[in-house]
Coordinates of C-alpha atoms and ligand atoms in Angstrom, one line a residue:
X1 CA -154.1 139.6 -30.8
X2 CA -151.6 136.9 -29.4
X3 CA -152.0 133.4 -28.2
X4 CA -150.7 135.6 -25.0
X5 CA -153.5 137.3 -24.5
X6 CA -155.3 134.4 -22.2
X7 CA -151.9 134.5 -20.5
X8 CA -152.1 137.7 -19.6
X9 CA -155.6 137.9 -18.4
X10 CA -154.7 135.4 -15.6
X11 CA -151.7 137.6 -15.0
X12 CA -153.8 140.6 -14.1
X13 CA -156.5 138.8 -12.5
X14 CA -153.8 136.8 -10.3
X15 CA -152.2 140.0 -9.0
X16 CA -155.2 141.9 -8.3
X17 CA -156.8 138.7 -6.7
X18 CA -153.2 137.9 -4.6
X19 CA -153.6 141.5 -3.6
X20 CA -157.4 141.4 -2.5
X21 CA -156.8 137.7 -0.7
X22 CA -159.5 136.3 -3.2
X23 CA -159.8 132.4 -2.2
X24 CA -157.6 130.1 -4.2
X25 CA -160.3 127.9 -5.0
X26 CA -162.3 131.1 -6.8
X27 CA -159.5 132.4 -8.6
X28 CA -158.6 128.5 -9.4
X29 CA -162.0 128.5 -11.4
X30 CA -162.1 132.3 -12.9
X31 CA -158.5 130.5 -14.5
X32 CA -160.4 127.7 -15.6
X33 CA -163.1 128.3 -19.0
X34 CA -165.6 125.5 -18.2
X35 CA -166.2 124.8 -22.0
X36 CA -164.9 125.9 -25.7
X37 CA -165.9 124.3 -28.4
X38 CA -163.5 124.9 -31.5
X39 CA -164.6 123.8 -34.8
X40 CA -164.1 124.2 -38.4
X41 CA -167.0 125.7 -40.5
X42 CA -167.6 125.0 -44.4
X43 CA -169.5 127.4 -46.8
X44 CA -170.0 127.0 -50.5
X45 CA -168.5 130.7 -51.9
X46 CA -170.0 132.6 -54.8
X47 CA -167.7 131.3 -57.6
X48 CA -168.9 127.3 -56.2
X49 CA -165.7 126.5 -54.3
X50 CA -165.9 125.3 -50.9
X51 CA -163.5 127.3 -47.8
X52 CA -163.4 126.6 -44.3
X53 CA -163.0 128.8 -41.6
X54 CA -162.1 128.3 -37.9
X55 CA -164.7 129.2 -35.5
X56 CA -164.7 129.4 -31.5
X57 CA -167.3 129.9 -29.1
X58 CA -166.4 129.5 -25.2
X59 CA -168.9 128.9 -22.2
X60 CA -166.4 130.3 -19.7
X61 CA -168.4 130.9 -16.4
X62 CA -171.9 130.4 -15.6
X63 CA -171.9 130.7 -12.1
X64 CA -174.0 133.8 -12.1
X65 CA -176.0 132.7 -14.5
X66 CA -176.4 131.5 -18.0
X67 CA -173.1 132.7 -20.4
X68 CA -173.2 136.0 -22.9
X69 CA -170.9 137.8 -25.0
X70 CA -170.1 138.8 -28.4
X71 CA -169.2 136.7 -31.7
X72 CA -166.3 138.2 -33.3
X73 CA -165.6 138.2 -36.9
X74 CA -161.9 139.4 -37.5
X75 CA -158.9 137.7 -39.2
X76 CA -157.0 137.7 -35.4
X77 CA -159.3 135.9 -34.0
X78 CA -158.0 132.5 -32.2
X79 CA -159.0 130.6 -28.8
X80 CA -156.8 132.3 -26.6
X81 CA -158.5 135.3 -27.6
X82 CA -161.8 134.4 -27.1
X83 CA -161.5 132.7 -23.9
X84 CA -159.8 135.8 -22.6
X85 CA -162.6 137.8 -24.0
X86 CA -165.3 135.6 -22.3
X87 CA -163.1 135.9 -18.6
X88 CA -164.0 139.6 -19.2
X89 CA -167.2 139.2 -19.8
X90 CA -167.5 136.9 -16.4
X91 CA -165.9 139.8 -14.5
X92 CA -168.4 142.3 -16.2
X93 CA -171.5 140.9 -15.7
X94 CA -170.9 140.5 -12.0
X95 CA -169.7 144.5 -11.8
X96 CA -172.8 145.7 -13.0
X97 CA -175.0 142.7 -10.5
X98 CA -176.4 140.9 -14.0
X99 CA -177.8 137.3 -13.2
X100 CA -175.4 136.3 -16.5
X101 CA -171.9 134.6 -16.8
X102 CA -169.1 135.2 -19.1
X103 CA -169.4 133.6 -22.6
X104 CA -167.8 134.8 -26.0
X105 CA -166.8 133.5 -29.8
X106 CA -165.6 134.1 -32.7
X107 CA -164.8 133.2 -36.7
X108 CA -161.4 133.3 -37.8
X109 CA -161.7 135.8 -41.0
X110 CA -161.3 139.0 -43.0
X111 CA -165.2 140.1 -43.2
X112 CA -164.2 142.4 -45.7
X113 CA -163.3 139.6 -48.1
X114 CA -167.1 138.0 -48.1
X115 CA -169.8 139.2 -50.1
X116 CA -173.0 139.6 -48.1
X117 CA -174.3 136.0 -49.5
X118 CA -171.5 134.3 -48.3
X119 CA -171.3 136.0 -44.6
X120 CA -175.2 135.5 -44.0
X121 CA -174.3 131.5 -45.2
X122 CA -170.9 131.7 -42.8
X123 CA -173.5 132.9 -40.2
X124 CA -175.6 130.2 -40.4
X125 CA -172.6 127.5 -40.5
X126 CA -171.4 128.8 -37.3
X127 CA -175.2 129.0 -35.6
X128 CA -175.3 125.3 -37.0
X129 CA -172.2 124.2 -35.2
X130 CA -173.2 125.9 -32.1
X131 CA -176.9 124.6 -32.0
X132 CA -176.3 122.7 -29.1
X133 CA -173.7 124.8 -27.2
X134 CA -175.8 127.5 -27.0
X135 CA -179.5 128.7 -26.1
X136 CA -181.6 131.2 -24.2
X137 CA -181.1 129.5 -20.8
X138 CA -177.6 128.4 -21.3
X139 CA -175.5 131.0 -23.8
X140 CA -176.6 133.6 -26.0
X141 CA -174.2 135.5 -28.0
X142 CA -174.2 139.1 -29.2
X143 CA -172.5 141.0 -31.7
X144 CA -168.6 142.3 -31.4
X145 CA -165.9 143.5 -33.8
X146 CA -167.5 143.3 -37.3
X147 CA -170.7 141.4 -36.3
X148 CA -173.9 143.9 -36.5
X149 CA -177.5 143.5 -36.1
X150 CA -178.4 142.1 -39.3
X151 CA -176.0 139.1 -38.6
X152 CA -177.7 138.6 -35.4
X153 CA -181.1 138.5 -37.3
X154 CA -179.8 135.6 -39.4
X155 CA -178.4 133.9 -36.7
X156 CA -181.6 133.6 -34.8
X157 CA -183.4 132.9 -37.3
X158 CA -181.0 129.6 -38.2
X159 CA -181.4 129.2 -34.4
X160 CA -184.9 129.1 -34.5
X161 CA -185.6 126.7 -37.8
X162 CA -183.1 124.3 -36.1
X163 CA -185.5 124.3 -32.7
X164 CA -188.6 124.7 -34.4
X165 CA -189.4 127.1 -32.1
X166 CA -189.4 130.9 -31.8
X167 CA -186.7 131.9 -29.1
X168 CA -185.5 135.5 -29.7
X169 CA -184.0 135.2 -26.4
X170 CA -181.0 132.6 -27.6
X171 CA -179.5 136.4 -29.4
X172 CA -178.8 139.8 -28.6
X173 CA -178.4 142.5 -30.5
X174 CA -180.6 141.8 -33.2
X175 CA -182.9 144.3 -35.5
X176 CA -185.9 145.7 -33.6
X177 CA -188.6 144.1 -36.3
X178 CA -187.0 140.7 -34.7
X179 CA -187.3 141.2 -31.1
X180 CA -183.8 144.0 -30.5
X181 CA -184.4 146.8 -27.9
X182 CA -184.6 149.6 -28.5
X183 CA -181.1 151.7 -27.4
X184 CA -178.7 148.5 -27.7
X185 CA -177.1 149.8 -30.6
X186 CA -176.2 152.7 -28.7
X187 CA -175.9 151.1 -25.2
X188 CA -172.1 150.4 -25.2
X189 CA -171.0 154.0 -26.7
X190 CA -173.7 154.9 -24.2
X191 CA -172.3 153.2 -21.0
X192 CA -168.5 154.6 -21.8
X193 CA -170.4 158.4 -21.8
X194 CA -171.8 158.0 -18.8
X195 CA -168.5 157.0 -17.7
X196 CA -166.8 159.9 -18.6
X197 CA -169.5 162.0 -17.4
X198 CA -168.8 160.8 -13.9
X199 CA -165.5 161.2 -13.9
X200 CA -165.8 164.4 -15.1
X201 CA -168.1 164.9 -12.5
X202 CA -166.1 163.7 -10.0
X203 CA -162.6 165.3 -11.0
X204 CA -164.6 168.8 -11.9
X205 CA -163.7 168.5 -15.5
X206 CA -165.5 171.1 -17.7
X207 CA -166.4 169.5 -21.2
X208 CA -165.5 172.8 -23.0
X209 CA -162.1 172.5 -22.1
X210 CA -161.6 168.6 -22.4
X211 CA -159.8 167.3 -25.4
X212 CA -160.6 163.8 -25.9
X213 CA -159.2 161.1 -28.8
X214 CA -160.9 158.0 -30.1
X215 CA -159.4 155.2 -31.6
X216 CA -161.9 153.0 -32.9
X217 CA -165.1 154.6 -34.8
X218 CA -167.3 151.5 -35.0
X219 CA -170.2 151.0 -33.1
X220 CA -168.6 151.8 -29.6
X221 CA -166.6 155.0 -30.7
X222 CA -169.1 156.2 -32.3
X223 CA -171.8 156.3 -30.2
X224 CA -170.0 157.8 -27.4
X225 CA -168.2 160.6 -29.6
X226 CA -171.5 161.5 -30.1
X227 CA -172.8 161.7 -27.0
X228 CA -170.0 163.7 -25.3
X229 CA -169.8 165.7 -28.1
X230 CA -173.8 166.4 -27.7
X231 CA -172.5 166.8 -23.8
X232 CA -170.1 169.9 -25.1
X233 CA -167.1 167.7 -24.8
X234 CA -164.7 168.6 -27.3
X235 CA -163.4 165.4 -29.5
X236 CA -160.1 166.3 -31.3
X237 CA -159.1 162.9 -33.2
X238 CA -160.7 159.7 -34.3
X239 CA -159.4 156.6 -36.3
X240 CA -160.3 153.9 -37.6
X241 CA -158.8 150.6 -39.1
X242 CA -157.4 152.8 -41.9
X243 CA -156.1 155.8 -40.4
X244 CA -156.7 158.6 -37.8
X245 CA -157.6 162.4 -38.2
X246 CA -156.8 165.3 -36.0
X247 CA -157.8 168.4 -35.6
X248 CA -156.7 170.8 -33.2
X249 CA -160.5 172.4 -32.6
X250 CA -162.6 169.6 -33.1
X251 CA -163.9 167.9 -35.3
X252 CA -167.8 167.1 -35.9
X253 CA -169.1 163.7 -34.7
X254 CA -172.2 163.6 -37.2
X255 CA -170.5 165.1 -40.6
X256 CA -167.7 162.6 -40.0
X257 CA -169.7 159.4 -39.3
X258 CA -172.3 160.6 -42.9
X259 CA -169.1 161.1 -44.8
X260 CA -167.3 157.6 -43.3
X261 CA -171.0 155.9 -44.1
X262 CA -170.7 157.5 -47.4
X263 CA -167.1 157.1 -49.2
X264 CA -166.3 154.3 -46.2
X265 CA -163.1 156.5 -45.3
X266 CA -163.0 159.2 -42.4
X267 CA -162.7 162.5 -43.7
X268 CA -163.3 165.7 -41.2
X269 CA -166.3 168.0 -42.4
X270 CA -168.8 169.9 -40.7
X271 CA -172.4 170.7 -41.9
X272 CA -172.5 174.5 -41.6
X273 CA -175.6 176.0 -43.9
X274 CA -176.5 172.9 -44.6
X275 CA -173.3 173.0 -47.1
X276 CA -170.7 170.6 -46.3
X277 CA -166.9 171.9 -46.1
X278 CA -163.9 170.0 -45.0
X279 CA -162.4 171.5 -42.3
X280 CA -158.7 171.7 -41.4
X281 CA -157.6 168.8 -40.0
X282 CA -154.4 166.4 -40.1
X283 CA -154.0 162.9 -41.1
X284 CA -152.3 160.6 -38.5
X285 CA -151.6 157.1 -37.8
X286 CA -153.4 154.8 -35.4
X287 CA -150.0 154.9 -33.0
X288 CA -149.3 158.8 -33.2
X289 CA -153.6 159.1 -32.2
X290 CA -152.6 157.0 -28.8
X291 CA -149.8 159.1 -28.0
X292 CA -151.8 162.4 -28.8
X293 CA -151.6 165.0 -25.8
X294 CA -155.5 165.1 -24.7
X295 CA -157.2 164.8 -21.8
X296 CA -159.0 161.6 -22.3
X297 CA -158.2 159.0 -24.5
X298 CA -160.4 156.6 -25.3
X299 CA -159.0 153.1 -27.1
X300 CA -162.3 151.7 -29.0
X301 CA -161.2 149.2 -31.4
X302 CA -159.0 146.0 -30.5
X303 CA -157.3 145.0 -28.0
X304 CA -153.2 145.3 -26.6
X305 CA -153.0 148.7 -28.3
X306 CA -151.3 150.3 -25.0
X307 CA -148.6 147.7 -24.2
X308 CA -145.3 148.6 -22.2
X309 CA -143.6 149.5 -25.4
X310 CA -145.3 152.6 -25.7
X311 CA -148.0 153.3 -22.2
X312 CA -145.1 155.5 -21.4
X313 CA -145.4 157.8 -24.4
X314 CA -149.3 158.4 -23.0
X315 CA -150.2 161.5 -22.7
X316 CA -153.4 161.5 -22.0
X317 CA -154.2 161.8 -17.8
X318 CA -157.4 159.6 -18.2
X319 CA -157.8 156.5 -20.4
X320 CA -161.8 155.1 -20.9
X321 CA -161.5 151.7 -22.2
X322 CA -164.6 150.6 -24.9
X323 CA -162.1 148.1 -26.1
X324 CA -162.0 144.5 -24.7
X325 CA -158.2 144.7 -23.3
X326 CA -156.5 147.7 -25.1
X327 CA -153.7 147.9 -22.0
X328 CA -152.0 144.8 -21.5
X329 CA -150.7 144.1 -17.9
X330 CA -147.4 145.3 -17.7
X331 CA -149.5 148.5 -19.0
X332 CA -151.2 149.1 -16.1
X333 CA -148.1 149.3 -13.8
X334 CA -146.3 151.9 -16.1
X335 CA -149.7 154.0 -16.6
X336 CA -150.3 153.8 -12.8
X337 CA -146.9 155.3 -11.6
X338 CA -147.5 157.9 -14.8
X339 CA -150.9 158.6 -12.4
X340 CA -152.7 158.2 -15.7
X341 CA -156.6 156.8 -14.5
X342 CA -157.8 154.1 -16.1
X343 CA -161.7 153.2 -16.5
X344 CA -161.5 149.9 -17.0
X345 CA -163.2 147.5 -19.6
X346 CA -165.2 145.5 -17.4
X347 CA -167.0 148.8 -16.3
X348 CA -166.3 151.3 -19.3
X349 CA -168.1 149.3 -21.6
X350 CA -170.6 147.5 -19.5
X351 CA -173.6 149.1 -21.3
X352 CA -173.7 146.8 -23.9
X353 CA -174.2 143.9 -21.9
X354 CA -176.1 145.8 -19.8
X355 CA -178.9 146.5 -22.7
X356 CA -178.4 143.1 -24.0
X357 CA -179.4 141.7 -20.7
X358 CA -182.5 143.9 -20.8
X359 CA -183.7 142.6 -24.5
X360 CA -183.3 139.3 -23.4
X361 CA -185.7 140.3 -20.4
X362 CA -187.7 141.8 -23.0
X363 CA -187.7 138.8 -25.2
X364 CA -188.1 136.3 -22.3
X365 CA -191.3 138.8 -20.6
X366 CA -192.7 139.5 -24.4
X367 CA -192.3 142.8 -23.3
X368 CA -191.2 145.8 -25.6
X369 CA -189.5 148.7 -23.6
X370 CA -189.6 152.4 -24.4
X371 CA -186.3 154.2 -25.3
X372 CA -186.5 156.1 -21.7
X373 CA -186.7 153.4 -20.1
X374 CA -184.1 151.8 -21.6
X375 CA -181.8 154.5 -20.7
X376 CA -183.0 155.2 -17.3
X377 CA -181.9 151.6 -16.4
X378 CA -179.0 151.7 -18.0
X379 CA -177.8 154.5 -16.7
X380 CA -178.9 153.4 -12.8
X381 CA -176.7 150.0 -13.5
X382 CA -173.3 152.1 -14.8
X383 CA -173.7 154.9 -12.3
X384 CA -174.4 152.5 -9.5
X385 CA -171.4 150.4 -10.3
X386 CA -169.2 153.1 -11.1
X387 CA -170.0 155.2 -7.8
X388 CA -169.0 152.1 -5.7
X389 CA -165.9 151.5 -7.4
X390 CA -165.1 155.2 -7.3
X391 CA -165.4 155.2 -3.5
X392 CA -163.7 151.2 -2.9
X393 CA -160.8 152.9 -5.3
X394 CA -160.7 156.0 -2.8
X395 CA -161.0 154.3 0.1
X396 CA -158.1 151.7 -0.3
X397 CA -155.8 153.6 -2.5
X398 CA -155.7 151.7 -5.5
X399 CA -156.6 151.8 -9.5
X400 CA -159.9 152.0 -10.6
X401 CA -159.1 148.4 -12.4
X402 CA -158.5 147.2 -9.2
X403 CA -161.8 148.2 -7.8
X404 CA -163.6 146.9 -10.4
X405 CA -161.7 143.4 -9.9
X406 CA -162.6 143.7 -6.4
X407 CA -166.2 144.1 -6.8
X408 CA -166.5 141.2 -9.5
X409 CA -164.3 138.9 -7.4
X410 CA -166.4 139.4 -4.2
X411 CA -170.3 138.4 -6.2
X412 CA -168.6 135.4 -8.3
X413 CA -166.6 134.5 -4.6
X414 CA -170.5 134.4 -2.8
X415 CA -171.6 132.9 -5.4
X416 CA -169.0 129.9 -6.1
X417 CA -168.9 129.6 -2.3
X418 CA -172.6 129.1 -2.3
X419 CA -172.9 126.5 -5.0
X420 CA -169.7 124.6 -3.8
X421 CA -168.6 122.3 -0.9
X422 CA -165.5 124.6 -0.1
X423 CA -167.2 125.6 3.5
X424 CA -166.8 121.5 4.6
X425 CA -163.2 122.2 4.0
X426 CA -162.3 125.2 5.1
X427 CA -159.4 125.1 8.2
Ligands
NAD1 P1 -167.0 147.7 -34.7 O1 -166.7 146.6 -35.6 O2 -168.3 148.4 -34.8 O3 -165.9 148.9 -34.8 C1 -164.6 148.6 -34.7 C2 -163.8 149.8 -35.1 O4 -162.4 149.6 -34.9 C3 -164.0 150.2 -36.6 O5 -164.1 151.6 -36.7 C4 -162.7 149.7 -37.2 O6 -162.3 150.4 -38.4 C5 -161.7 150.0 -36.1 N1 -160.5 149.2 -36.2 C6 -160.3 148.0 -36.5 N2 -159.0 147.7 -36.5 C7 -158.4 148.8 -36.1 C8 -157.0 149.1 -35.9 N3 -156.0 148.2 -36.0 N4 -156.7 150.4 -35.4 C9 -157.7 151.3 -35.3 N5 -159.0 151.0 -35.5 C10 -159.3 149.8 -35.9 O7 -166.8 147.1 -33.2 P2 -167.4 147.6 -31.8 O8 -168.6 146.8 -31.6 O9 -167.4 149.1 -31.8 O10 -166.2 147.1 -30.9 C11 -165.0 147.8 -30.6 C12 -164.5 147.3 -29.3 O11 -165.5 147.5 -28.3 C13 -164.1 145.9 -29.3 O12 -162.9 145.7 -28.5 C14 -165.2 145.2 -28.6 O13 -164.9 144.0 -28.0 C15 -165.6 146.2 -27.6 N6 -167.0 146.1 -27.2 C16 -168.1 146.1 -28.0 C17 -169.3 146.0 -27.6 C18 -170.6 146.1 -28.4 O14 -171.7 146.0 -27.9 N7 -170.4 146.2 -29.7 C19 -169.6 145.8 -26.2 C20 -168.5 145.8 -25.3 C21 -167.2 145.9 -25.8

């Protein structure tokens, strides 16, 4: 991602807040990220020799409440990037009503190139730079691109020996022997499925008969392949950072993911007999997936895939976005008049904030929560929010983005108003 990427966060949420006469004042502090502290960390590698990395993690908006959102270990990774990232995860916090802001961070590396020893000591560098920045009633990260539940374990518990104290609440996302809820590891494929189950409800899609590609199959992808695939949806391509497959009938969420866990490469079998068999299928690249004539295309992996080079080339008529920022601005505009409908981040993959927000309940309540109940909540939060975007987009004639925007923008605009002065100066 590009130093733009900040740049064209504001752009978006400028135009939709011009659009929806949000105060100046509000949209003067959603432009604003209250804090980001940038640092260099140090580990010792395996062979002795020292290497520093550049690490990020941004307190953008806590208005709503204390800051969350994801640490992000990927070699793009750079402050523009993860203060965009933490804008979006002010704006989705107040879509789904969480008491949260919008935090986020980041390392700047290749994960790939660390052995397990030396990402669990990178972990704890970064936790010990952060110490202070964050905590259970002020920030508390989660995992993102490349970070997983095990890294969360380590991180809390470099959290903890630091504060002499047991706080499981300071991190989401971790193992369940350390405090995790049950369903967060599903709860963002999750959230995007119950998306797409309510636009197909909505739009009288049958599942049968809806073609769907994935780009991404990482924790996100994944989960929500799987799902709608349980659901009878039928998923005809999925990639990865290494490639894509296709194939024209489907290909089988469960034999793929076993084989990808496997040989670490996505391959397209089915179980049939219990005998494995590879089943027809194309290889294609990452940009031909995108451009793939389905019904429903969901970007899962980074973000600016769908820029204005090629949203025209789109075939798909709905787009369900599990990726932080996979359409750029300029996007949205071409997409729009191309009456493709976007489900947009801040909604599409709400669940895993949403379930995050309920382990830190758990933690904070020393409460463990059953599986059902897990999803029952989480699928109250998503539907809730989605139904009164749904209706806000109907009712004024504009994007499902937009709605979104609109919702977010009117809780942060009560709540700045509430906290601030602005009413002793109003005209
Ligand atoms: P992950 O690390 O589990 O998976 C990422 C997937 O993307 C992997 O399959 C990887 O191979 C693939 N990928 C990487 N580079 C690629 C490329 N250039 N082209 C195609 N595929 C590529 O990450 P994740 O947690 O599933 O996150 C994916 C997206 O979802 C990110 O944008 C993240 O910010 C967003 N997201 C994640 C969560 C969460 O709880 N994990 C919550 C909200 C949003």
């Amino acid at each position: 991602m590009s130093d733009l990427v900040f740049q064209d966060a504001l752009k978006r949420l400028h135009r939709i807040g011009n659009q929806a006469n949000v105060p100046e004042h509000v949209l003067a502090a959603l432009s604003h990220p209250q804090a980001t502290l940038s640092t260099n960390l140090c580990i010792r590698k395996d062979d002795g020799h020292l290497a520093y990395f550049k690490a990020y993690r941004c307190r953008y908006n806590d208005i709503l409440g204390p800051t969350k959102g994801g640490i992000r270990y990927h070699q793009d990774v750079n402050q523009a990037e993860v203060e965009a990232l933490a804008l979006w995860m002010t704006l989705k916090c107040a879509v789904v009503s969480l008491p949260l802001g919008g935090g986020k961070g980041g390392i700047t590396l290749d994960p790939k190139q660390l052995s397990p020893m030396e990402l669990e000591r990178l972990s704890r560098a970064y936790v010990r730079a952060c110490a202070d920045f964050i905590g259970p009633n002020t920030d508390i990260p989660a995992p993102d691109v490349y970070t997983n539940a095990r890294i969360m374990g380590w991180m809390m518990d470099e959290y903890e020996k630091i504060t002499r104290s047991k706080s499981p609440a300071v991190i989401t996302g971790k193992p369940l022997a350390l405090g995790g809820s049950l369903g967060r590891d599903s709860a963002t494929g999750r959230g995007a499925y119950l998306c797409v189950k309510r636009l197909a409800k909505n739009l009288n899609l049958v599942p049968a008969q809806t073609t769907i590609a994935i780009q991404g199959f990482g924790n996100g992808g994944y989960f929500c392949a799987k799902l709608l695939q349980q659901d009878g949806f039928k998923i005809v391509a999925l990639s990865d950072s290494k490639g894509a497959i296709y194939a024209e009938n489907g290909l089988d969420i469960e034999s793929v993911h076993q084989e990808k866990q496997r040989s670490n490469t996505l391959k397209a079998v089915y179980c049939e007999h219990s005998v494995c068999e590879l089943i027809d299928h194309q290889k294609i690249n990452n940009s031909e997936l995108l451009e793939l004539n389905v019904d429903i295309l969901i970007p899962a992996a980074l973000d600016g895939v769908i820029t204005r080079d090629n949203a025209h080339d789109i075939k798909a008529r709905y787009v369900v976005e599990i990726a932080n920022g996979p359409v750029t601005s300029d996007a949205d505009a071409i997409l729009a008049q191309n009456e493709v409908t976007v489900i947009p981040d801040i909604l599409a993959n709400a669940g895993g904030v949403v379930v995050s927000y309920f382990e830190w309940l758990q933690n904070k309540q020393g409460e463990y929560w059953s599986l059902d109940k897990v999803h029952s909540q989480l699928a109250a939060k998503i539907e809730l929010a989605f139904d009164a975007a749904w209706r806000l987009k109907n009712e004024d004639a504009i994007s499902m983005r937009d709605a979104v925007y609109r919702i977010a923008f009117n809780r942060l605009t009560d709540a700045i108003e509430a906290h601030g002065t602005s009413d002793y100066f109003r005209q």
